[in-house]
Short mmCIF file of C-alpha atoms in Angstrom, two decimals:
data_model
loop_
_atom_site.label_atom_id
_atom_site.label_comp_id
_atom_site.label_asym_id
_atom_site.label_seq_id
_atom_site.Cartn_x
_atom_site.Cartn_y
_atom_site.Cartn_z
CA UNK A 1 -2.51 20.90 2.84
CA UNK A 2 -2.02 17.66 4.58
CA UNK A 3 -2.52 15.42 1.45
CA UNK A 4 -1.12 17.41 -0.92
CA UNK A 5 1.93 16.94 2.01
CA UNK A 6 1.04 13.24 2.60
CA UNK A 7 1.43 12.73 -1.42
CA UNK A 8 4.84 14.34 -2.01
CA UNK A 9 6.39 12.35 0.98
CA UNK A 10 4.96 9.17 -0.90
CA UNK A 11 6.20 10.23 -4.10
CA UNK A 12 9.67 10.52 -1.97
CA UNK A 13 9.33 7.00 -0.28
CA UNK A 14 8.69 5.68 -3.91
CA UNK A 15 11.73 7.15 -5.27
CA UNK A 16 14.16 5.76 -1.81
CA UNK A 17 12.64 2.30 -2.68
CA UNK A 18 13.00 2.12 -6.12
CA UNK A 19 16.79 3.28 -5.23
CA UNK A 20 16.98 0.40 -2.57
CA UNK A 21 15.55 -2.18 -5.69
CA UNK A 22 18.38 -0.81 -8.14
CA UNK A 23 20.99 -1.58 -5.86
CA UNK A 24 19.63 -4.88 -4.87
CA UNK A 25 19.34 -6.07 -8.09
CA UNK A 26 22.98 -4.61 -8.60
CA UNK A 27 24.53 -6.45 -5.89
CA UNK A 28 22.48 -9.83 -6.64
CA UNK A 29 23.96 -9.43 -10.09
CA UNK A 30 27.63 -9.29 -8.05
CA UNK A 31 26.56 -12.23 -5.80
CA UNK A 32 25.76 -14.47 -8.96
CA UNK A 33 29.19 -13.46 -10.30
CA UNK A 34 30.81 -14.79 -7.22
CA UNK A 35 28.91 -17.64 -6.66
CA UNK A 36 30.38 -18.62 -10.05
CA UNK A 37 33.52 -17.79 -9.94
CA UNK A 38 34.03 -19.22 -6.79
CA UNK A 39 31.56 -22.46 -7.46
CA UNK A 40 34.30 -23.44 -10.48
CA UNK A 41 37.45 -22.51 -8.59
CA UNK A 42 35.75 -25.25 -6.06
CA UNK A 43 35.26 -27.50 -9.18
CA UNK A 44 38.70 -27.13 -10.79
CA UNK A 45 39.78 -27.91 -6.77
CA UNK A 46 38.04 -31.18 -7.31
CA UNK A 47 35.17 -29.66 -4.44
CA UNK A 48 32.35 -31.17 -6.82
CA UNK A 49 29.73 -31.04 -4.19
CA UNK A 50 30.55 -27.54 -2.81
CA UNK A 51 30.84 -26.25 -6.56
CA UNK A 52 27.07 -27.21 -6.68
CA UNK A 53 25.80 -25.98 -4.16
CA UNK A 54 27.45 -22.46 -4.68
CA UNK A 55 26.04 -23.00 -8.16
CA UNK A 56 22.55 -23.56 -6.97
CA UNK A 57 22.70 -20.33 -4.68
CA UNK A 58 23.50 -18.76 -7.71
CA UNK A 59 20.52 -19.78 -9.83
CA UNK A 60 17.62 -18.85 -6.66
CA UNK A 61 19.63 -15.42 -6.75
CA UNK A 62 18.66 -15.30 -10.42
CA UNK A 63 15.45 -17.19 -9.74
CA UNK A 64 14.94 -14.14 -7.10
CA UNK A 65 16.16 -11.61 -9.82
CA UNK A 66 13.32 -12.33 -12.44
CA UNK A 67 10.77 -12.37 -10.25
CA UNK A 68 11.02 -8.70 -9.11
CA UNK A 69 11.60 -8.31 -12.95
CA UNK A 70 8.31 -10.12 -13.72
CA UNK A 71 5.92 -9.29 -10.57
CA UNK A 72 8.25 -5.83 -9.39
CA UNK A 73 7.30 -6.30 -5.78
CA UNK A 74 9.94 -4.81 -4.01
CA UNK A 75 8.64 -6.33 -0.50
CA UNK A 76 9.47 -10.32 -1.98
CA UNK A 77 12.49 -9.04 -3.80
CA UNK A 78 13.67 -8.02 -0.23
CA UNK A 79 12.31 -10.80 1.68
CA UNK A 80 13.72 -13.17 -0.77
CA UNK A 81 17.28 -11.94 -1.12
CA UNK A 82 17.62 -11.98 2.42
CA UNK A 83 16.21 -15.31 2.67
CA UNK A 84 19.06 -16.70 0.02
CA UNK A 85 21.68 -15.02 1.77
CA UNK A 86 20.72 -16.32 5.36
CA UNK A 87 20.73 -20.16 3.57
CA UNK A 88 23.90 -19.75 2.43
CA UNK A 89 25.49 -18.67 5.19
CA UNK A 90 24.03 -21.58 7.24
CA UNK A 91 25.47 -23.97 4.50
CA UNK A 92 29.12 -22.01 4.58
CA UNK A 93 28.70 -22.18 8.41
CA UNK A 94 28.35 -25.75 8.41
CA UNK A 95 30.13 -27.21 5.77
CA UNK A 96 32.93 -24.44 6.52
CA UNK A 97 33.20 -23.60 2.48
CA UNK A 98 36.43 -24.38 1.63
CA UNK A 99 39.66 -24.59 4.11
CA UNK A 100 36.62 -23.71 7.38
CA UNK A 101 36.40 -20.12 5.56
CA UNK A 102 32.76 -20.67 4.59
CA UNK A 103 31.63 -18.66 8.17
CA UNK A 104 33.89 -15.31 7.01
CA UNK A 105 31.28 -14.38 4.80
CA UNK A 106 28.72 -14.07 7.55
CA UNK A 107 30.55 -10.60 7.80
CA UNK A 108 28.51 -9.65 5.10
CA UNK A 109 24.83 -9.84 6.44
CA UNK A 110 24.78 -7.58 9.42
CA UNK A 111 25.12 -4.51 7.12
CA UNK A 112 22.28 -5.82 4.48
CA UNK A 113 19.95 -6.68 7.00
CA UNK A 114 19.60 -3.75 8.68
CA UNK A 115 19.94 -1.46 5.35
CA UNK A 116 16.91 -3.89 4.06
CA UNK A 117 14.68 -4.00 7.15
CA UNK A 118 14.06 -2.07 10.56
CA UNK A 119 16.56 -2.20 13.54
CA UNK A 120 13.80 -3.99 15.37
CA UNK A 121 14.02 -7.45 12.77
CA UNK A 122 17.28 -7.02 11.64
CA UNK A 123 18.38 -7.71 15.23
CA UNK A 124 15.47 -10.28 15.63
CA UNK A 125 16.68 -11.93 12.83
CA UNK A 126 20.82 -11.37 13.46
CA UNK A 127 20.01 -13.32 17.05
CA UNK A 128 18.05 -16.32 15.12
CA UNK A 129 21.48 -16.46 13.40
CA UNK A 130 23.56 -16.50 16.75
CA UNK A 131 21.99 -19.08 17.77
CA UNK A 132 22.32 -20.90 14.64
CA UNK A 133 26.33 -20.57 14.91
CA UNK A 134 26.43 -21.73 18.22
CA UNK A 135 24.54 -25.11 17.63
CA UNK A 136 26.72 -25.26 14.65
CA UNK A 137 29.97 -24.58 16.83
CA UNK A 138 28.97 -26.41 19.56
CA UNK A 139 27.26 -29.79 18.28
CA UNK A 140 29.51 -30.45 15.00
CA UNK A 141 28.45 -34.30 15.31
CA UNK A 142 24.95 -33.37 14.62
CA UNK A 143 23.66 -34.18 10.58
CA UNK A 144 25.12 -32.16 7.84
CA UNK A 145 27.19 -30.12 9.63
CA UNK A 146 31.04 -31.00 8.41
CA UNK A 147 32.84 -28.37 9.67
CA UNK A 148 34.78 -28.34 13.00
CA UNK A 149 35.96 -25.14 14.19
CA UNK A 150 38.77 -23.81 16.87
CA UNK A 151 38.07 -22.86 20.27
CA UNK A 152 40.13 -19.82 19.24
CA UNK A 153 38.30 -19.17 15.47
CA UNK A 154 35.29 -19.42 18.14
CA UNK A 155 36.11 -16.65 20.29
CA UNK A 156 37.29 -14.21 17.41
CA UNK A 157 34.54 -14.75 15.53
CA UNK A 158 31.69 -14.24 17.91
CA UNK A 159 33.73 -11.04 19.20
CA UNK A 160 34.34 -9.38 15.80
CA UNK A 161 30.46 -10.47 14.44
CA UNK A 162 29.33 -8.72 17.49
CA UNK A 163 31.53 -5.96 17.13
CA UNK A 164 30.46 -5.24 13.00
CA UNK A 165 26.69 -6.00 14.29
CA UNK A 166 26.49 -3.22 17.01
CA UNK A 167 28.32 -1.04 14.50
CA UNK A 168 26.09 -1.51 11.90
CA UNK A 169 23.04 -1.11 14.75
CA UNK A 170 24.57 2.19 15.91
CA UNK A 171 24.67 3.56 12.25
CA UNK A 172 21.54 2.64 10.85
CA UNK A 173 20.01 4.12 13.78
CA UNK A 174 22.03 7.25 13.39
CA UNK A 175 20.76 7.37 9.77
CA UNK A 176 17.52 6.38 10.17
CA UNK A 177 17.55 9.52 12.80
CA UNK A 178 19.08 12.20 10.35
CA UNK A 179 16.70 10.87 7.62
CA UNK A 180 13.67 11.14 9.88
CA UNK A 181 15.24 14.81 10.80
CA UNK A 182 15.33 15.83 7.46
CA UNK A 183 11.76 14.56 6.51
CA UNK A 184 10.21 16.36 9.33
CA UNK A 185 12.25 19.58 8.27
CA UNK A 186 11.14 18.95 4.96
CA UNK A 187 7.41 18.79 5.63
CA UNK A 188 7.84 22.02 7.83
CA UNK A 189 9.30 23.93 4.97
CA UNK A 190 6.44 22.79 2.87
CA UNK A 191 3.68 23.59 4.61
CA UNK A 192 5.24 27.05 5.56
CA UNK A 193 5.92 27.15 1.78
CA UNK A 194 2.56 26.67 1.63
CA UNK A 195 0.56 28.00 4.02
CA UNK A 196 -0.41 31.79 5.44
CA UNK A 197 1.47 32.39 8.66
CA UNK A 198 -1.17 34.14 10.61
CA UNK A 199 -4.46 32.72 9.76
CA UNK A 200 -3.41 28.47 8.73
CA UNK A 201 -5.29 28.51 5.31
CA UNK A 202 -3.48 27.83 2.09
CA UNK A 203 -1.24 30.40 0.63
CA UNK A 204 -1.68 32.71 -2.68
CA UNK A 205 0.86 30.27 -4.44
CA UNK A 206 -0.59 26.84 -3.15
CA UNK A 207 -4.04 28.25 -4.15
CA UNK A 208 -3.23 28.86 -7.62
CA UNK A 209 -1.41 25.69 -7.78
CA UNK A 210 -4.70 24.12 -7.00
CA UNK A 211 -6.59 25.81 -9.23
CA UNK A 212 -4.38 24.77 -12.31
CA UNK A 213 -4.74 21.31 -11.16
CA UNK A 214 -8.78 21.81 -10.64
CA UNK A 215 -8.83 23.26 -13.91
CA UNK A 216 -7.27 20.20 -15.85
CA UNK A 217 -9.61 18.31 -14.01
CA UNK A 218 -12.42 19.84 -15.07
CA UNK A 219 -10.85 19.90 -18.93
CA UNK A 220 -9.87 15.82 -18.57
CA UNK A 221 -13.40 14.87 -17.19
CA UNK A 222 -15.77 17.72 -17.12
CA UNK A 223 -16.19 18.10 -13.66
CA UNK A 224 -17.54 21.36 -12.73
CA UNK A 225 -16.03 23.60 -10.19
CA UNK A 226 -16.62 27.18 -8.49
CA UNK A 227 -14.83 29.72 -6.70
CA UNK A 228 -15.56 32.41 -3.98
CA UNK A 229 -14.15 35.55 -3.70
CA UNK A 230 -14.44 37.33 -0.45
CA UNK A 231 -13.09 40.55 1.47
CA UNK A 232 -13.67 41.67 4.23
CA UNK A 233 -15.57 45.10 4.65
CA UNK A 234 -14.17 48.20 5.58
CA UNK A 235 -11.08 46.43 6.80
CA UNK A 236 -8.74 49.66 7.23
CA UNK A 237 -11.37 51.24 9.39
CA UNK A 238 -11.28 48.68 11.69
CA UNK A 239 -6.86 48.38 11.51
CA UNK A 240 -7.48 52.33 12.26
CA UNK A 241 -9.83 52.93 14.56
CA UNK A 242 -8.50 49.12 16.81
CA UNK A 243 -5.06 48.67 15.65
CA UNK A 244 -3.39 46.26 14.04
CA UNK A 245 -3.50 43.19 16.53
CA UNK A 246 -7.68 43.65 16.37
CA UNK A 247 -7.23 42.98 12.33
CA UNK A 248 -5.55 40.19 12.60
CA UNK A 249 -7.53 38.39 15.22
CA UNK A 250 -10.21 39.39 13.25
CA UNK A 251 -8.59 37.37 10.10
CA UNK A 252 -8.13 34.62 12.39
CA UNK A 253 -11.52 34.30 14.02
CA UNK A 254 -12.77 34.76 10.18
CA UNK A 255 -10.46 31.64 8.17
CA UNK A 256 -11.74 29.79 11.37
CA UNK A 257 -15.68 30.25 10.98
CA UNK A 258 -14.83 30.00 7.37
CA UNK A 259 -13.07 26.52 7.62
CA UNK A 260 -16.19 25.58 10.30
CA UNK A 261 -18.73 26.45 7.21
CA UNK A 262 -17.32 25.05 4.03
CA UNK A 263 -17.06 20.87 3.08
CA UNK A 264 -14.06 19.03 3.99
CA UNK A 265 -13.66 18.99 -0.18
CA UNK A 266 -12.92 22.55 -0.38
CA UNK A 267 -10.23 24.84 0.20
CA UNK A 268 -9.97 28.18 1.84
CA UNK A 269 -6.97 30.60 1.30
CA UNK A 270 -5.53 33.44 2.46
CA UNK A 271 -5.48 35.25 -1.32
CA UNK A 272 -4.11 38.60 0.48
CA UNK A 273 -4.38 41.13 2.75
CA UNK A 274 -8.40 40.56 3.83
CA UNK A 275 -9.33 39.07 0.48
CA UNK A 276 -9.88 35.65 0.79
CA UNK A 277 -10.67 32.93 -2.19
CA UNK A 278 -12.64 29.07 -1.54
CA UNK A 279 -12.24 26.41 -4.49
CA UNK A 280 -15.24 24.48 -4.26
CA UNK A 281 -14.66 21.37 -6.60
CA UNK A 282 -17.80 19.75 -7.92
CA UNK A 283 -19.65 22.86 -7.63
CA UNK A 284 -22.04 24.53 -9.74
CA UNK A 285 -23.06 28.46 -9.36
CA UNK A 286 -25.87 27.53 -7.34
CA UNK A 287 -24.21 25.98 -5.02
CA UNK A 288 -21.46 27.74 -4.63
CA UNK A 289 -23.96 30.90 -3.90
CA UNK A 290 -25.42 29.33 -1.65
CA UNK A 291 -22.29 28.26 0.76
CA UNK A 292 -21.11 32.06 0.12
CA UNK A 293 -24.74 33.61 1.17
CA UNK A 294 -24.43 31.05 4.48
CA UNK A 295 -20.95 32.40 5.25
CA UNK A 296 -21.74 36.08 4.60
CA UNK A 297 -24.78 35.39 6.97
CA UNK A 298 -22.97 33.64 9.59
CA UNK A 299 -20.55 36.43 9.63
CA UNK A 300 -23.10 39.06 9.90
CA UNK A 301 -24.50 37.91 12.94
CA UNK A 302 -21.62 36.82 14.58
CA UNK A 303 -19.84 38.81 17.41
CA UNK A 304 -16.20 39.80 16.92
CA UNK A 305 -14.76 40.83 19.92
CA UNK A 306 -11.43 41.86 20.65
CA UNK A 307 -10.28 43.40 24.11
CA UNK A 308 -13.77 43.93 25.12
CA UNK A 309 -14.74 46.04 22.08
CA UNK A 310 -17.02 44.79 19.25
CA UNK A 311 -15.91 45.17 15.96
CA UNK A 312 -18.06 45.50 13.10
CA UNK A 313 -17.03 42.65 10.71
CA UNK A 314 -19.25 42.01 7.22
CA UNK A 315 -17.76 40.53 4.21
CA UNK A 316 -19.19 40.63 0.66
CA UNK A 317 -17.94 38.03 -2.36
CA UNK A 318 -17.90 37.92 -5.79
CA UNK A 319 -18.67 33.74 -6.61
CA UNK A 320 -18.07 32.49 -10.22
CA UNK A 321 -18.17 28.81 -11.77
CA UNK A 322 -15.78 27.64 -14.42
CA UNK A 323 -18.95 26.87 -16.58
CA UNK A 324 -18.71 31.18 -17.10
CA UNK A 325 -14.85 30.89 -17.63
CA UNK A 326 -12.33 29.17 -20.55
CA UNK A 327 -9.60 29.71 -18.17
CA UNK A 328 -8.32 30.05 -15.25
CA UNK A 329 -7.20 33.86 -15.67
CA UNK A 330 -10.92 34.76 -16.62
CA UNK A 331 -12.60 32.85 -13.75
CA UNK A 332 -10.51 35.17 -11.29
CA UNK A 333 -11.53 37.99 -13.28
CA UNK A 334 -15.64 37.11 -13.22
CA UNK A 335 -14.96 36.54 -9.62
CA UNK A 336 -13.10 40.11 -9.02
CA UNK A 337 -16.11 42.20 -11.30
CA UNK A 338 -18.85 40.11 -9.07
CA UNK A 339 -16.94 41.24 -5.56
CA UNK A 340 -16.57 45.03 -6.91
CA UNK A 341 -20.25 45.08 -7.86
CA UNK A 342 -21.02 43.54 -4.45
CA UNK A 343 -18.88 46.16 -2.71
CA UNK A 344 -21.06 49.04 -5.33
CA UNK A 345 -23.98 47.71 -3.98
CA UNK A 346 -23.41 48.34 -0.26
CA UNK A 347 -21.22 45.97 1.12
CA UNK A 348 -22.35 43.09 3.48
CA UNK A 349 -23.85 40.82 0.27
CA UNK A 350 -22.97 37.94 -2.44
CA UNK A 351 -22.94 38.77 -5.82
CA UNK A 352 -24.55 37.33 -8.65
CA UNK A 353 -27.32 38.08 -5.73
CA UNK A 354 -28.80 35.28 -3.89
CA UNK A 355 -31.74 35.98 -0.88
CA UNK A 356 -30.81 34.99 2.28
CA UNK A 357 -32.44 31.74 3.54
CA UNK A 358 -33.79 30.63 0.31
CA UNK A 359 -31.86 29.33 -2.76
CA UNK A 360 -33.35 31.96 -5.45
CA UNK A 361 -31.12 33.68 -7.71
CA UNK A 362 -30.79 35.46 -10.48
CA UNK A 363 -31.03 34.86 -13.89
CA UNK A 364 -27.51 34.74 -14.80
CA UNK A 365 -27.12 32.46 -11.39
CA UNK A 366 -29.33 30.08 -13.17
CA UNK A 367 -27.90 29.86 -16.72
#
């Protein structure tokens, strides 16, 4: 349940990211457009130098463009961007752009660096930035800074930056929250989607999902795979004669030493009521016989107590392997005739028949 629940959320993450690369690659197709338009109404101003520049930002955006194209790592495509924006801004900032305007667009990176990276670096990173204003406002003598700002342009923009950077802080955080919200209610419906309520094993509907998948498996590579059909014996008698609570703690303590028995690999559901199925991938008959025989034996000498009285607990299963089957339908339906002729026999046993405590079967076990 867990990876099946792990994969889905990654599928999900891959599908936010490759959202977060199409708009990226939108707006650095909207920053080259500027950076041109604006680099030639510089030029036709006679700003030959700043026209350049602008023009070069322009090209390292489309430098930064291909290479996702090319490589499609979505990491340097972010990395990079934001590395091309922050070098602008520094230039804007110190050359002040055209009539001291050039630090105005520093209203844009607040927003894009914490939409690109966590609130814990985009504020890392926002600070480095600070800092690189106020050298730039405060030493304009030192080399290639040109600009030479107001006491007053000072004030208002430090205030207002701050202002749009705490905003932007305040609602990433408050969407990072709701998106963590939903993921979490997400996975909750999911697993309860897929999981039986009382006992924690997989669900009728998750099982057969599984076994579809198993099944083109096995058709795409050949790999082999069994199943297990179990119920437990005389079940009513003991809802009857205990009540209803004493069934379903006997369900529970069951799935448990069932989950305790079988490999990591497999999977144990709930298939209804007291009948319970295990997919055992990479499994031959044999095998498969033999896990069931261990689990019927386990339960048969186990003690199931509930409210000081002892309940008599046995389980017989019909086991089949796909190698008996040509689909899915027919595997359940080996599986179902092997538990009925266990139940015919007396109860308490595995059908095909295997001895307990040594790993003979029958014929048809063997074929």
């Amino acid at each position: 349940m867990t990876e099946h629940t792990t994969t889905s959320h990654q599928a999900a993450g891959e599908r936010e990211d490759a959202q977060v690369s199409l708009l990226l690659t939108w707006l650095s197709a909207m920053a080259i457009a500027f950076l041109v338009a604006i680099g030639g109404k510089a030029w036709f101003a006679g700003h030959d130098t700043h026209a350049w520049v602008l023009w070069a930002f322009a090209v390292l955006v489309a430098f930064n463009m291909a290479s996702f194209a090319r490589i499609g790592n979505r990491t340097l495509q972010k990395g990079g961007l934001l590395t091309i924006v922050g070098l602008l801004l520094a230039y804007l900032i110190a050359s002040g752009g055209e009539s001291n305007t050039g630090p105005l667009w520093f209203y844009v990176f607040p927003p894009l660096l914490f939409y690109l990276t966590n609130l814990k670096t985009g504020t890392a990173i926002l600070l480095f930035c600070y800092l690189i204003a106020v050298v730039v406002f405060q030493f304009p003598g030192l080399p290639l800074i040109a600009a030479e700002y107001s006491l007053d342009f000072k004030i208002r923009f430090f205030a207002s930056l701050t202002f749009e950077s705490i905003f932007c802080f305040v609602l990433e955080a408050s969407r990072l929250k709701a998106r963590n919200e939903l993921v979490e209610l997400a996975q909750t419906q999911e697993h309860a989607a897929k999981t039986d309520e009382l006992t924690g094993l997989s669900n009728r509907r998750d099982m057969q999902n599984r076994l579809t998948n198993e099944f083109s498996r096995y058709q795409r590579s050949g790999h082999h795979f069994s199943i297990a059909l179990i119920d437990l014996d005389l079940f009513k008698s003991i809802n009857d004669q205990f009540g209803h609570d004493a069934g379903d703690e006997v369900l529970r303590a069951f799935s448990t030493m069932m989950n305790a028995i079988i490999r990591q690999t497999d999977v144990a559901s709930r298939w209804g009521g007291e009948e319970f199925l295990i997919l055992l991938p990479d499994t031959s008959l044999l095998q498969a016989l033999t896990l069931a025989e261990r689990l019927r034996a386990e339960v048969a000498k186990n003690r199931f107590v509930f409210q000081g009285a002892e309940l008599p607990v046995t389980i017989s299963a019909g086991v089949c392997s796909i190698a008996k089957a040509g689909s899915i339908g027919d595997l359940l339906k080996q599986a179902d005739i092997h538990l009925y002729n266990a139940k015919q026999a007396g109860r308490n046993r595995i059908a095909p028949r295997v001895r307990s405590q040594s790993v003979e079967v029958t014929e048809e076990s063997q074929a």
